[in-house]
Coordinates of C-alpha atoms (C1' of nucleotides) in Angstrom, one line a residue:
Chain A
M1 CA 39.3 49.0 -108.5
P2 CA 36.4 50.4 -107.0
Q3 CA 34.9 54.0 -108.0
N4 CA 34.9 56.6 -105.6
P5 CA 31.5 57.1 -104.8
S6 CA 31.0 61.2 -104.1
L7 CA 33.8 63.2 -103.4
P8 CA 32.1 66.6 -103.3
S9 CA 28.3 65.4 -103.1
T10 CA 26.9 68.8 -104.5
K11 CA 24.3 67.3 -107.1
P12 CA 21.4 65.2 -106.1
P13 CA 22.6 61.4 -106.3
T14 CA 22.0 59.9 -109.9
P15 CA 19.7 56.6 -110.0
R16 CA 23.2 54.6 -110.5
E17 CA 24.4 56.3 -107.6
R18 CA 21.5 55.5 -105.5
A19 CA 21.8 51.9 -106.7
R20 CA 25.3 51.6 -106.0
A21 CA 24.9 53.1 -102.3
R22 CA 22.3 50.5 -101.7
T23 CA 24.3 47.6 -102.7
I24 CA 27.1 48.6 -100.3
E25 CA 24.5 48.8 -97.5
D26 CA 23.4 45.4 -98.6
I27 CA 27.1 44.5 -98.5
V28 CA 27.7 45.7 -95.0
R29 CA 24.4 44.2 -93.9
L30 CA 25.4 40.9 -95.1
G31 CA 28.9 41.2 -93.4
R32 CA 27.2 41.9 -90.3
E33 CA 25.1 39.0 -90.3
H34 CA 28.1 37.0 -90.8
L35 CA 29.9 38.7 -88.6
A36 CA 27.3 38.0 -86.2
L37 CA 27.0 34.3 -87.0
H38 CA 30.5 33.1 -87.1
G39 CA 33.0 35.9 -85.8
A40 CA 35.4 38.2 -87.6
A41 CA 38.0 35.8 -88.1
A42 CA 35.6 33.7 -90.3
L43 CA 34.4 36.9 -92.2
S44 CA 34.8 36.0 -96.2
L45 CA 34.0 38.1 -99.2
R46 CA 33.1 35.0 -101.2
A47 CA 30.3 34.5 -98.6
V48 CA 28.7 37.6 -98.7
A49 CA 28.8 37.6 -102.4
R50 CA 27.0 34.4 -102.1
D51 CA 24.4 36.0 -99.9
L52 CA 24.3 38.8 -102.5
G53 CA 23.4 36.7 -105.1
V54 CA 26.5 37.6 -107.0
V55 CA 29.6 36.0 -108.4
S56 CA 32.4 36.7 -106.0
S57 CA 34.5 38.8 -108.1
A58 CA 31.6 41.6 -108.2
V59 CA 31.9 42.3 -104.7
Y60 CA 35.4 44.0 -105.6
R61 CA 33.4 46.4 -107.4
Y62 CA 32.4 47.9 -104.1
V63 CA 35.0 47.2 -101.5
E64 CA 38.5 47.0 -102.3
N65 CA 39.3 43.9 -100.4
R66 CA 38.4 42.2 -96.8
E67 CA 40.1 44.7 -95.0
E68 CA 38.2 47.4 -96.1
L69 CA 34.6 45.2 -95.5
L70 CA 36.1 44.8 -91.9
T71 CA 36.7 48.5 -91.7
L72 CA 33.4 49.2 -92.7
L73 CA 31.8 46.8 -90.2
L74 CA 33.8 48.4 -87.4
I75 CA 32.9 51.8 -88.1
D76 CA 29.0 50.5 -88.5
A77 CA 29.3 48.9 -85.3
Y78 CA 30.9 51.4 -83.2
N79 CA 28.1 53.9 -84.6
E80 CA 25.3 51.5 -83.8
L81 CA 26.5 51.3 -80.1
G82 CA 27.0 55.0 -80.3
D83 CA 23.6 55.9 -81.3
E84 CA 22.2 53.5 -78.8
V85 CA 24.1 54.8 -75.8
D86 CA 23.5 58.5 -76.7
A87 CA 19.7 57.9 -77.0
A88 CA 19.7 56.2 -73.8
V89 CA 21.4 59.0 -72.1
A90 CA 19.5 61.6 -73.9
A91 CA 16.3 60.0 -72.3
L92 CA 17.0 61.1 -68.9
P93 CA 17.1 65.0 -67.9
E94 CA 20.5 66.4 -68.0
A95 CA 20.7 66.9 -64.0
D96 CA 20.0 63.1 -63.5
F97 CA 23.5 62.5 -63.9
S98 CA 23.3 58.9 -61.8
G99 CA 20.4 58.2 -63.8
R100 CA 22.2 59.0 -66.9
F101 CA 25.4 57.0 -65.7
N102 CA 23.2 54.2 -65.1
A103 CA 21.6 54.5 -68.6
L104 CA 25.0 54.6 -70.2
G105 CA 26.4 51.4 -68.7
S106 CA 23.1 49.5 -69.4
A107 CA 23.0 50.7 -72.8
V108 CA 26.5 49.5 -73.7
R109 CA 25.7 45.7 -71.9
R110 CA 22.3 45.6 -73.7
W111 CA 24.0 46.2 -77.1
A112 CA 26.7 43.6 -76.4
L113 CA 24.4 40.9 -75.1
R114 CA 22.3 41.5 -78.2
E115 CA 25.3 41.3 -80.4
P116 CA 28.1 39.5 -78.9
A117 CA 30.1 38.8 -81.9
R118 CA 30.2 42.6 -82.9
Y119 CA 31.0 43.5 -79.5
G120 CA 33.8 41.1 -79.8
L121 CA 35.1 42.9 -82.8
L122 CA 35.4 46.1 -81.1
F123 CA 36.3 45.2 -77.7
G124 CA 37.6 41.6 -77.8
S125 CA 41.2 40.1 -79.0
P126 CA 42.6 41.9 -82.0
V127 CA 41.5 40.2 -85.6
P128 CA 44.9 38.6 -86.7
G129 CA 46.6 40.3 -89.5
Y130 CA 44.2 43.2 -89.3
R131 CA 44.9 46.9 -88.2
A132 CA 41.8 49.2 -88.1
P133 CA 42.9 52.8 -89.8
A134 CA 42.7 55.2 -87.2
E135 CA 41.7 58.1 -89.4
R136 CA 38.5 56.5 -90.2
T137 CA 37.9 54.5 -86.7
T138 CA 39.1 56.8 -84.2
G139 CA 35.7 59.1 -84.4
P140 CA 33.0 56.3 -84.0
G141 CA 35.2 54.4 -81.5
T142 CA 35.7 57.1 -79.0
R143 CA 31.8 57.9 -78.9
V144 CA 31.2 55.9 -75.5
I145 CA 34.1 57.4 -73.8
Y146 CA 33.2 60.8 -74.9
A147 CA 29.9 60.5 -73.7
L148 CA 30.8 59.1 -70.4
M149 CA 33.4 61.9 -69.6
A150 CA 30.9 64.3 -70.8
L151 CA 28.6 63.1 -68.1
L152 CA 31.3 62.9 -65.5
D153 CA 32.6 66.7 -66.6
G154 CA 28.7 68.0 -66.4
A155 CA 28.5 66.6 -62.9
Y156 CA 31.6 68.3 -62.1
R157 CA 30.8 71.8 -63.2
A158 CA 27.4 71.1 -61.4
G159 CA 29.1 70.5 -58.1
R160 CA 27.9 66.6 -58.0
L161 CA 31.3 64.9 -58.2
A162 CA 32.8 64.3 -55.1
A163 CA 36.7 64.3 -54.6
P164 CA 38.2 60.9 -54.7
G165 CA 39.2 59.6 -51.3
G166 CA 41.9 56.9 -50.9
R167 CA 45.3 55.7 -51.4
A168 CA 45.5 56.7 -55.1
A169 CA 47.5 59.8 -56.0
V170 CA 48.4 60.6 -59.6
A171 CA 52.0 60.3 -60.3
V172 CA 53.7 63.3 -62.7
P173 CA 54.0 61.2 -65.8
L174 CA 50.3 60.3 -65.6
A175 CA 49.3 63.9 -64.9
A176 CA 51.0 65.0 -68.2
D177 CA 48.9 62.1 -69.9
L178 CA 45.5 63.4 -68.2
E179 CA 46.4 67.1 -69.1
R180 CA 46.5 66.2 -72.7
I181 CA 43.3 64.3 -72.7
R182 CA 41.6 67.3 -70.6
A183 CA 42.4 69.6 -73.2
G184 CA 41.6 67.6 -75.9
M185 CA 38.0 66.7 -74.8
G186 CA 37.3 69.9 -73.3
L187 CA 37.0 68.8 -69.9
A188 CA 37.2 70.7 -66.5
V189 CA 37.4 67.7 -64.3
P190 CA 40.9 67.6 -62.2
D191 CA 43.5 64.7 -62.2
G192 CA 42.0 62.4 -59.8
L193 CA 38.6 62.3 -60.9
L194 CA 39.5 61.9 -64.5
A195 CA 41.8 58.7 -63.7
R196 CA 38.9 57.5 -61.8
G197 CA 36.6 58.4 -64.9
A198 CA 39.0 56.0 -66.8
L199 CA 39.0 53.2 -64.4
V200 CA 35.3 53.2 -64.5
W201 CA 35.4 53.3 -68.2
T202 CA 37.6 50.2 -68.2
S203 CA 35.8 48.6 -65.6
L204 CA 32.5 48.9 -67.1
F205 CA 33.8 47.2 -70.3
G206 CA 35.5 44.7 -68.2
A207 CA 32.6 43.6 -66.4
I208 CA 30.5 43.3 -69.7
S209 CA 33.2 41.6 -71.5
F210 CA 33.4 38.5 -68.6
E211 CA 29.6 38.5 -69.3
V212 CA 29.4 38.4 -72.9
F213 CA 32.6 36.3 -73.0
G214 CA 31.4 33.7 -71.0
Q215 CA 34.1 34.1 -68.2
Y216 CA 31.9 34.1 -65.3
G217 CA 31.5 29.9 -66.0
A218 CA 28.2 28.6 -66.9
D219 CA 26.1 28.7 -63.9
T220 CA 27.9 31.0 -61.4
F221 CA 25.3 33.9 -61.6
A222 CA 21.9 32.9 -62.1
A223 CA 21.1 36.6 -61.8
P224 CA 23.6 38.3 -63.9
E225 CA 21.3 41.6 -64.5
E226 CA 21.5 41.8 -60.5
L227 CA 25.1 41.3 -60.4
F228 CA 25.3 44.0 -63.5
A229 CA 23.2 46.4 -61.4
H230 CA 25.3 46.3 -58.6
H231 CA 28.4 46.8 -60.1
L232 CA 27.0 49.9 -62.0
A233 CA 26.0 51.2 -58.6
A234 CA 29.5 50.8 -57.2
L235 CA 31.2 52.2 -60.3
A236 CA 29.1 55.1 -59.8
D237 CA 30.4 55.7 -56.3
L238 CA 33.8 55.0 -57.3
A239 CA 33.4 57.7 -60.2
G240 CA 32.7 60.3 -57.4
L241 CA 28.9 60.6 -58.3
D242 CA 26.8 62.3 -55.6
P243 CA 23.8 60.2 -55.1
S244 CA 22.3 62.5 -52.7
A245 CA 20.7 64.9 -54.9
D246 CA 19.4 62.6 -58.0
P247 CA 15.7 62.7 -59.1
A248 CA 13.7 60.8 -56.9
G249 CA 12.1 57.7 -58.6
R250 CA 15.4 56.8 -60.5
R251 CA 15.9 53.4 -60.5
P252 CA 18.8 51.4 -61.8
E253 CA 17.3 49.3 -65.2
Chain B
M1 CA 43.4 7.6 -82.9
P2 CA 45.8 8.5 -80.3
Q3 CA 46.5 6.2 -77.7
N4 CA 45.9 7.1 -74.1
P5 CA 49.1 7.7 -72.4
S6 CA 48.8 6.7 -68.7
L7 CA 45.5 5.9 -66.8
P8 CA 47.0 4.6 -63.8
S9 CA 50.5 5.6 -63.6
T10 CA 51.9 3.2 -61.6
K11 CA 55.2 1.8 -63.0
P12 CA 58.0 4.1 -64.3
P13 CA 57.3 5.2 -67.8
T14 CA 58.9 3.3 -70.4
P15 CA 61.5 5.0 -73.0
R16 CA 58.5 4.9 -75.7
E17 CA 56.5 6.4 -72.9
R18 CA 58.6 9.2 -72.3
A19 CA 59.4 9.9 -75.8
R20 CA 55.7 10.1 -76.7
A21 CA 55.4 12.6 -73.6
R22 CA 58.1 14.7 -74.9
T23 CA 56.6 14.9 -78.3
I24 CA 53.1 16.0 -76.8
E25 CA 55.3 18.6 -74.9
D26 CA 56.7 19.7 -78.2
I27 CA 53.3 19.8 -79.9
V28 CA 52.4 22.1 -77.4
R29 CA 55.2 24.2 -77.4
L30 CA 55.1 24.7 -81.1
G31 CA 51.2 25.4 -80.7
R32 CA 52.0 28.0 -78.0
E33 CA 54.5 29.7 -80.4
H34 CA 51.9 29.7 -83.1
L35 CA 49.3 31.2 -81.4
A36 CA 51.4 34.0 -79.9
L37 CA 52.3 34.6 -83.5
H38 CA 49.4 34.3 -85.7
G39 CA 46.4 34.1 -82.8
A40 CA 44.0 31.2 -82.1
A41 CA 42.1 31.4 -85.2
A42 CA 44.9 30.7 -87.3
L43 CA 46.3 27.8 -85.1
S44 CA 46.6 24.9 -87.4
L45 CA 47.9 21.2 -87.0
R46 CA 49.6 21.2 -90.3
A47 CA 51.7 24.2 -89.5
V48 CA 52.7 22.7 -86.2
A49 CA 53.4 19.3 -87.7
R50 CA 55.8 21.2 -90.5
D51 CA 57.7 22.7 -87.2
L52 CA 57.7 19.5 -85.6
G53 CA 59.5 18.2 -88.8
V54 CA 56.9 15.5 -89.5
V55 CA 54.1 15.0 -91.9
S56 CA 50.9 16.4 -91.0
S57 CA 49.0 13.1 -90.4
A58 CA 51.6 12.0 -88.0
V59 CA 50.2 14.9 -85.4
Y60 CA 46.9 12.7 -85.0
R61 CA 49.1 10.3 -83.3
Y62 CA 49.1 12.6 -80.5
V63 CA 46.3 14.8 -80.5
E64 CA 42.7 13.9 -81.4
N65 CA 42.1 16.9 -83.6
R66 CA 42.5 20.7 -83.6
E67 CA 40.0 21.3 -81.0
E68 CA 42.3 19.3 -78.5
L69 CA 45.3 21.0 -79.3
L70 CA 43.5 24.3 -78.5
T71 CA 42.2 23.0 -75.1
L72 CA 45.9 21.7 -74.1
L73 CA 47.0 25.3 -74.8
L74 CA 44.1 26.8 -73.0
I75 CA 45.1 24.6 -70.0
D76 CA 48.6 25.3 -70.5
A77 CA 48.2 29.2 -70.5
Y78 CA 45.7 29.5 -67.5
N79 CA 48.5 27.2 -65.6
E80 CA 51.6 29.4 -66.6
L81 CA 49.3 32.5 -65.6
G82 CA 48.3 31.0 -62.3
D83 CA 51.7 29.9 -61.6
E84 CA 53.1 33.6 -62.2
V85 CA 50.5 35.0 -59.8
D86 CA 51.0 32.6 -57.1
A87 CA 54.6 33.1 -57.3
A88 CA 54.2 36.8 -57.3
V89 CA 51.7 36.7 -54.3
A90 CA 53.6 34.2 -52.4
A91 CA 56.7 36.4 -52.5
L92 CA 55.1 38.7 -49.8
P93 CA 54.5 38.2 -46.5
E94 CA 50.7 37.0 -45.8
A95 CA 49.8 39.8 -43.6
D96 CA 50.7 42.5 -46.3
F97 CA 47.4 42.3 -48.2
S98 CA 47.7 45.2 -50.2
G99 CA 51.1 44.3 -51.2
R100 CA 49.9 40.9 -52.4
F101 CA 46.7 42.5 -53.8
N102 CA 49.4 44.8 -56.0
A103 CA 51.6 42.0 -56.7
L104 CA 48.6 39.8 -58.2
G105 CA 47.6 42.5 -60.4
S106 CA 50.7 43.4 -61.6
A107 CA 51.5 39.7 -62.4
V108 CA 48.5 39.3 -64.5
R109 CA 49.0 42.4 -66.2
R110 CA 53.0 41.6 -66.9
W111 CA 52.0 38.4 -68.3
A112 CA 49.4 39.5 -70.6
L113 CA 51.5 42.2 -72.0
R114 CA 54.3 39.6 -72.4
E115 CA 51.8 37.0 -74.1
P116 CA 49.0 39.2 -75.8
A117 CA 47.8 36.3 -78.2
R118 CA 47.6 34.1 -75.2
Y119 CA 45.9 36.4 -73.1
G120 CA 43.3 37.1 -75.9
L121 CA 42.8 33.0 -76.0
L122 CA 41.9 33.2 -72.4
F123 CA 40.3 36.6 -72.0
G124 CA 39.0 38.0 -75.2
S125 CA 36.4 36.9 -77.9
P126 CA 35.7 33.3 -77.9
V127 CA 37.3 31.4 -80.8
P128 CA 34.6 30.7 -83.4
G129 CA 33.5 27.3 -83.4
Y130 CA 35.2 26.2 -80.2
R131 CA 33.8 25.5 -76.6
A132 CA 36.5 24.7 -73.8
P133 CA 35.5 21.4 -72.3
A134 CA 34.3 22.7 -68.6
E135 CA 35.6 19.6 -67.0
R136 CA 39.2 20.1 -68.2
T137 CA 39.5 23.8 -67.9
T138 CA 37.4 24.9 -65.0
G139 CA 40.2 24.3 -62.6
P140 CA 43.1 25.9 -64.4
G141 CA 40.7 28.7 -65.4
T142 CA 39.8 29.5 -61.8
R143 CA 43.1 29.9 -60.3
V144 CA 43.5 33.5 -60.4
I145 CA 39.8 34.3 -59.0
Y146 CA 40.7 31.8 -56.3
A147 CA 43.8 33.5 -55.6
L148 CA 42.3 37.1 -55.3
M149 CA 39.5 35.7 -53.4
A150 CA 41.5 33.7 -50.8
L151 CA 43.7 37.1 -50.4
L152 CA 40.1 39.3 -49.7
D153 CA 39.1 36.7 -47.4
G154 CA 42.1 36.4 -45.6
A155 CA 42.0 40.1 -45.2
Y156 CA 38.7 40.0 -43.9
R157 CA 39.3 37.3 -41.4
A158 CA 42.3 39.7 -40.1
G159 CA 39.8 42.3 -39.8
R160 CA 41.5 44.2 -42.6
L161 CA 38.8 44.6 -45.4
A162 CA 36.3 47.5 -44.8
A163 CA 32.9 47.3 -45.0
P164 CA 31.6 48.8 -48.3
G165 CA 29.9 52.6 -48.3
G166 CA 27.9 53.7 -51.0
R167 CA 24.7 53.1 -52.7
A168 CA 25.1 49.1 -53.8
A169 CA 22.8 47.1 -51.8
V170 CA 22.7 43.3 -52.6
A171 CA 19.3 42.2 -54.2
V172 CA 17.8 38.8 -53.1
P173 CA 18.7 36.7 -56.5
L174 CA 22.3 38.0 -56.2
A175 CA 22.7 37.1 -52.5
A176 CA 21.7 33.5 -53.5
D177 CA 24.5 33.5 -56.3
L178 CA 26.8 35.0 -53.9
E179 CA 26.0 32.4 -51.1
R180 CA 26.3 29.4 -53.2
I181 CA 29.8 31.0 -54.4
R182 CA 30.7 31.6 -50.7
A183 CA 30.2 27.9 -49.7
G184 CA 31.9 26.7 -52.8
M185 CA 35.0 28.5 -52.1
G186 CA 35.1 28.4 -48.2
L187 CA 35.0 32.0 -47.6
A188 CA 34.0 34.0 -44.9
V189 CA 33.2 37.6 -46.8
P190 CA 29.9 38.9 -46.6
D191 CA 27.9 39.8 -49.5
G192 CA 28.6 43.2 -50.3
L193 CA 32.6 42.6 -50.0
L194 CA 32.1 39.5 -52.0
A195 CA 30.4 41.4 -54.7
R196 CA 33.0 44.2 -54.4
G197 CA 35.4 41.5 -55.0
A198 CA 33.8 40.2 -58.0
L199 CA 33.6 43.8 -59.6
V200 CA 37.3 44.4 -58.7
W201 CA 38.2 41.1 -60.4
T202 CA 36.3 42.1 -63.8
S203 CA 37.9 45.8 -63.4
L204 CA 41.2 44.5 -63.2
F205 CA 40.8 42.3 -66.4
G206 CA 39.1 45.1 -68.1
A207 CA 42.0 47.4 -67.4
I208 CA 44.6 45.1 -68.7
S209 CA 42.3 44.0 -71.6
F210 CA 41.8 47.5 -72.9
E211 CA 46.0 48.0 -72.8
V212 CA 46.8 44.7 -74.3
F213 CA 44.0 44.9 -77.0
G214 CA 44.9 48.7 -78.0
Q215 CA 41.6 50.0 -77.1
Y216 CA 43.3 53.3 -75.3
G217 CA 44.6 54.4 -78.8
A218 CA 47.7 55.0 -80.1
D219 CA 49.4 57.7 -77.9
T220 CA 46.5 58.5 -75.4
F221 CA 48.6 57.1 -72.5
A222 CA 52.5 57.8 -72.8
A223 CA 52.3 56.3 -69.2
P224 CA 50.6 53.0 -69.0
E225 CA 52.1 51.5 -66.1
E226 CA 51.3 54.8 -64.1
L227 CA 47.8 54.7 -65.1
F228 CA 47.9 50.8 -64.1
A229 CA 49.5 51.4 -60.7
H230 CA 46.7 54.3 -60.3
H231 CA 44.1 51.9 -61.1
L232 CA 45.1 49.2 -58.9
A233 CA 45.2 51.6 -56.2
A234 CA 41.8 52.5 -56.6
L235 CA 40.8 49.0 -56.8
A236 CA 42.5 48.1 -53.3
D237 CA 40.3 50.7 -52.0
L238 CA 37.4 49.5 -53.9
A239 CA 37.8 45.7 -52.8
G240 CA 37.8 47.5 -49.0
L241 CA 41.4 46.8 -48.3
D242 CA 42.4 48.8 -45.3
P243 CA 46.0 50.8 -46.2
S244 CA 46.9 52.0 -42.8
A245 CA 48.2 48.9 -41.5
D246 CA 50.4 48.1 -44.4
P247 CA 53.8 47.0 -43.8
A248 CA 56.2 50.3 -44.6
G249 CA 58.3 50.0 -47.5
R250 CA 55.6 48.7 -49.7
R251 CA 55.1 50.3 -53.2
P252 CA 53.2 49.8 -56.2
E253 CA 55.2 47.8 -59.1
Chain C
dT1 C1' 69.4 -15.9 -75.6
dG2 C1' 66.7 -16.0 -79.5
dT3 C1' 62.3 -16.1 -81.9
dA4 C1' 57.3 -14.9 -83.0
dC5 C1' 54.4 -11.6 -82.6
dA6 C1' 51.9 -7.0 -81.2
dT7 C1' 52.4 -2.3 -80.6
dC8 C1' 53.2 2.0 -82.2
dA9 C1' 55.5 6.2 -85.3
dG10 C1' 55.5 8.2 -88.9
dT11 C1' 54.8 8.3 -94.3
dG12 C1' 52.7 9.7 -98.6
dA13 C1' 48.9 10.2 -101.2
dA14 C1' 44.4 11.5 -101.7
dC15 C1' 39.5 13.7 -100.8
dG16 C1' 37.1 17.6 -100.4
dC17 C1' 36.9 22.3 -99.0
dG18 C1' 37.2 27.2 -98.9
dC19 C1' 39.6 31.1 -99.3
dG20 C1' 41.4 36.1 -101.7
dT21 C1' 42.2 38.2 -105.8
dT22 C1' 42.9 38.7 -110.7
dC23 C1' 41.6 39.3 -115.8
dA24 C1' 39.5 39.4 -119.8
dC25 C1' 34.7 39.6 -121.3
dT26 C1' 29.8 40.9 -122.3
dG27 C1' 25.4 43.9 -121.9
dA28 C1' 23.3 47.1 -119.9
dT29 C1' 22.9 51.9 -118.4
dG30 C1' 24.0 56.6 -118.7
dT31 C1' 26.0 61.3 -121.3
dA32 C1' 27.5 64.4 -125.2
dC33 C1' 26.5 66.2 -129.3
Chain D
dT1 C1' 14.6 62.9 -130.6
dG2 C1' 18.4 60.1 -132.3
dT3 C1' 23.1 58.6 -132.7
dA4 C1' 27.9 57.5 -131.0
dC5 C1' 30.7 56.5 -127.3
dA6 C1' 31.9 56.1 -122.2
dT7 C1' 31.0 54.5 -117.9
dC8 C1' 30.0 51.0 -115.0
dA9 C1' 27.9 46.1 -113.0
dG10 C1' 28.4 41.7 -113.1
dT11 C1' 29.9 37.1 -115.4
dG12 C1' 33.1 33.1 -115.3
dA13 C1' 37.3 30.9 -115.4
dA14 C1' 41.6 30.8 -113.3
dC15 C1' 45.8 30.7 -110.3
dG16 C1' 47.6 29.4 -105.9
dC17 C1' 47.3 28.6 -101.5
dG18 C1' 45.9 26.5 -97.0
dC19 C1' 43.4 23.7 -94.4
dG20 C1' 41.5 19.1 -91.6
dT21 C1' 41.2 14.9 -91.7
dT22 C1' 41.2 9.5 -93.6
dC23 C1' 43.7 5.6 -94.8
dA24 C1' 46.5 1.8 -96.0
dC25 C1' 51.3 1.2 -95.7
dT26 C1' 56.3 0.1 -93.7
dG27 C1' 59.7 -0.1 -90.2
dA28 C1' 61.2 0.1 -86.1
dT29 C1' 60.5 -0.6 -81.3
dG30 C1' 59.0 -3.3 -77.6
dT31 C1' 57.1 -8.0 -75.3
dA32 C1' 55.8 -13.0 -74.3
dC33 C1' 57.4 -17.1 -74.3

DNA sequence: TGTACATCAGTGAACGCGCGTTCACTGATGTAC
DNA sequence: TGTACATCAGTGAACGCGCGTTCACTGATGTAC
């Protein structure tokens, strides 16, 4: 049974604690590599132990079981994606809403193409027999949608988010859901724009998933970056982002 | 080595041939059930053989190996989805473009929610170590996008597809891709609308994947049908479908 | 209509593999007095 | 500063499992003459 590393981390870590933390880091790193190479279903504690240069049972000192390692890898991947998205967004001025939107979408795509198997773990078919513990993964798992919603909400508060036209009315039960989300995230955007934001969110990942998972077919699109840039621009329109007042010199990545 | 069932199927099938075809059907049916229950990674020839009431090596009379069974199941699933989409679309008058668009999207969603594991096989993370043979799966695998594009092209030819506004210009390399697609599918829609159609396509599957794969979180949306109906309406707008002339009495499913 | 032969479905044993997990154990590293 | 004890990392063997695939075989079903 693995020892609980540090409940109240008051004192500085002892050498043993630091060695232990480093080993856990190694395990996660090796697990990450296995994930990237062979996919989640093929992730095995024995293989990780081999790479760690240790007998298979030794891993159980650090990780309760295979599920737990999967959870660690899930959190690790969500956080890496979240970090990269946050950094890409923060690199542009706060008032450049369209620029930040582009940066967010491009950052997700870049990470997904670089880490297809980990992207698949997060946004692909569920791993059979594994259910992520919500209390540990919800936080890291919602970072991208939080970043997107904060961006759109900021644009709305700045008067730079146009009201949606078209045929889409918000029905009553959906309005209740949206109100709950708005309250939970501290947003100001009205229903129509919030619903559009949700669509933009799923659409972004839909476009990326098709590219990463190879749905487009072998040689349908020779210029996938162009296609994605086009999609991003259309999604910015769909979200209601007003292009007129964007700082000059911005261009899609 | 499995015998090739029928290259030139001239004569009526012999009893043996019919028994053989029935057994293959049984294998696909059982494989389908295993897929639905445990996912593609857990699909095993031994398990199928057990369910078939036969020793494991006997399956090799009918199926070359595990890969081949996966391919059969892939084709089977693509065709079932394609059949249901086609039927849903054909149930509405040809001129009711918005209605048919709704029917198409709803049919995909319905099938996906009913068959989450098979949906995951088609549109989720790739099965590790498996590559679908393009020459056998491309046909069935493109039925939905063909149906969607035929629908949008019909609307365009009928003057019922509005030119896209917004910031999205089509860059040159992308235009070349689009021209190839247009020629290959015999379409008339211009670049802007074609690119929008591709975005609508990926967005539709993005929305469905999030719902099927549980990305929304446990209780974020109590009314997922409402959300999807809203998304479909927004996607109809995005595609450029003109709502004004739709037959009365149409409503989203 | 009957016989000799070819085809085919299914059997059963086997090979070699990797997996998750448990358990009693040996030494090394830390801690309390 | 030294000693006795507790903690912990890692070992090695084992249990029981399921998998894909091959192979020589037995019988039943079909086919040619």
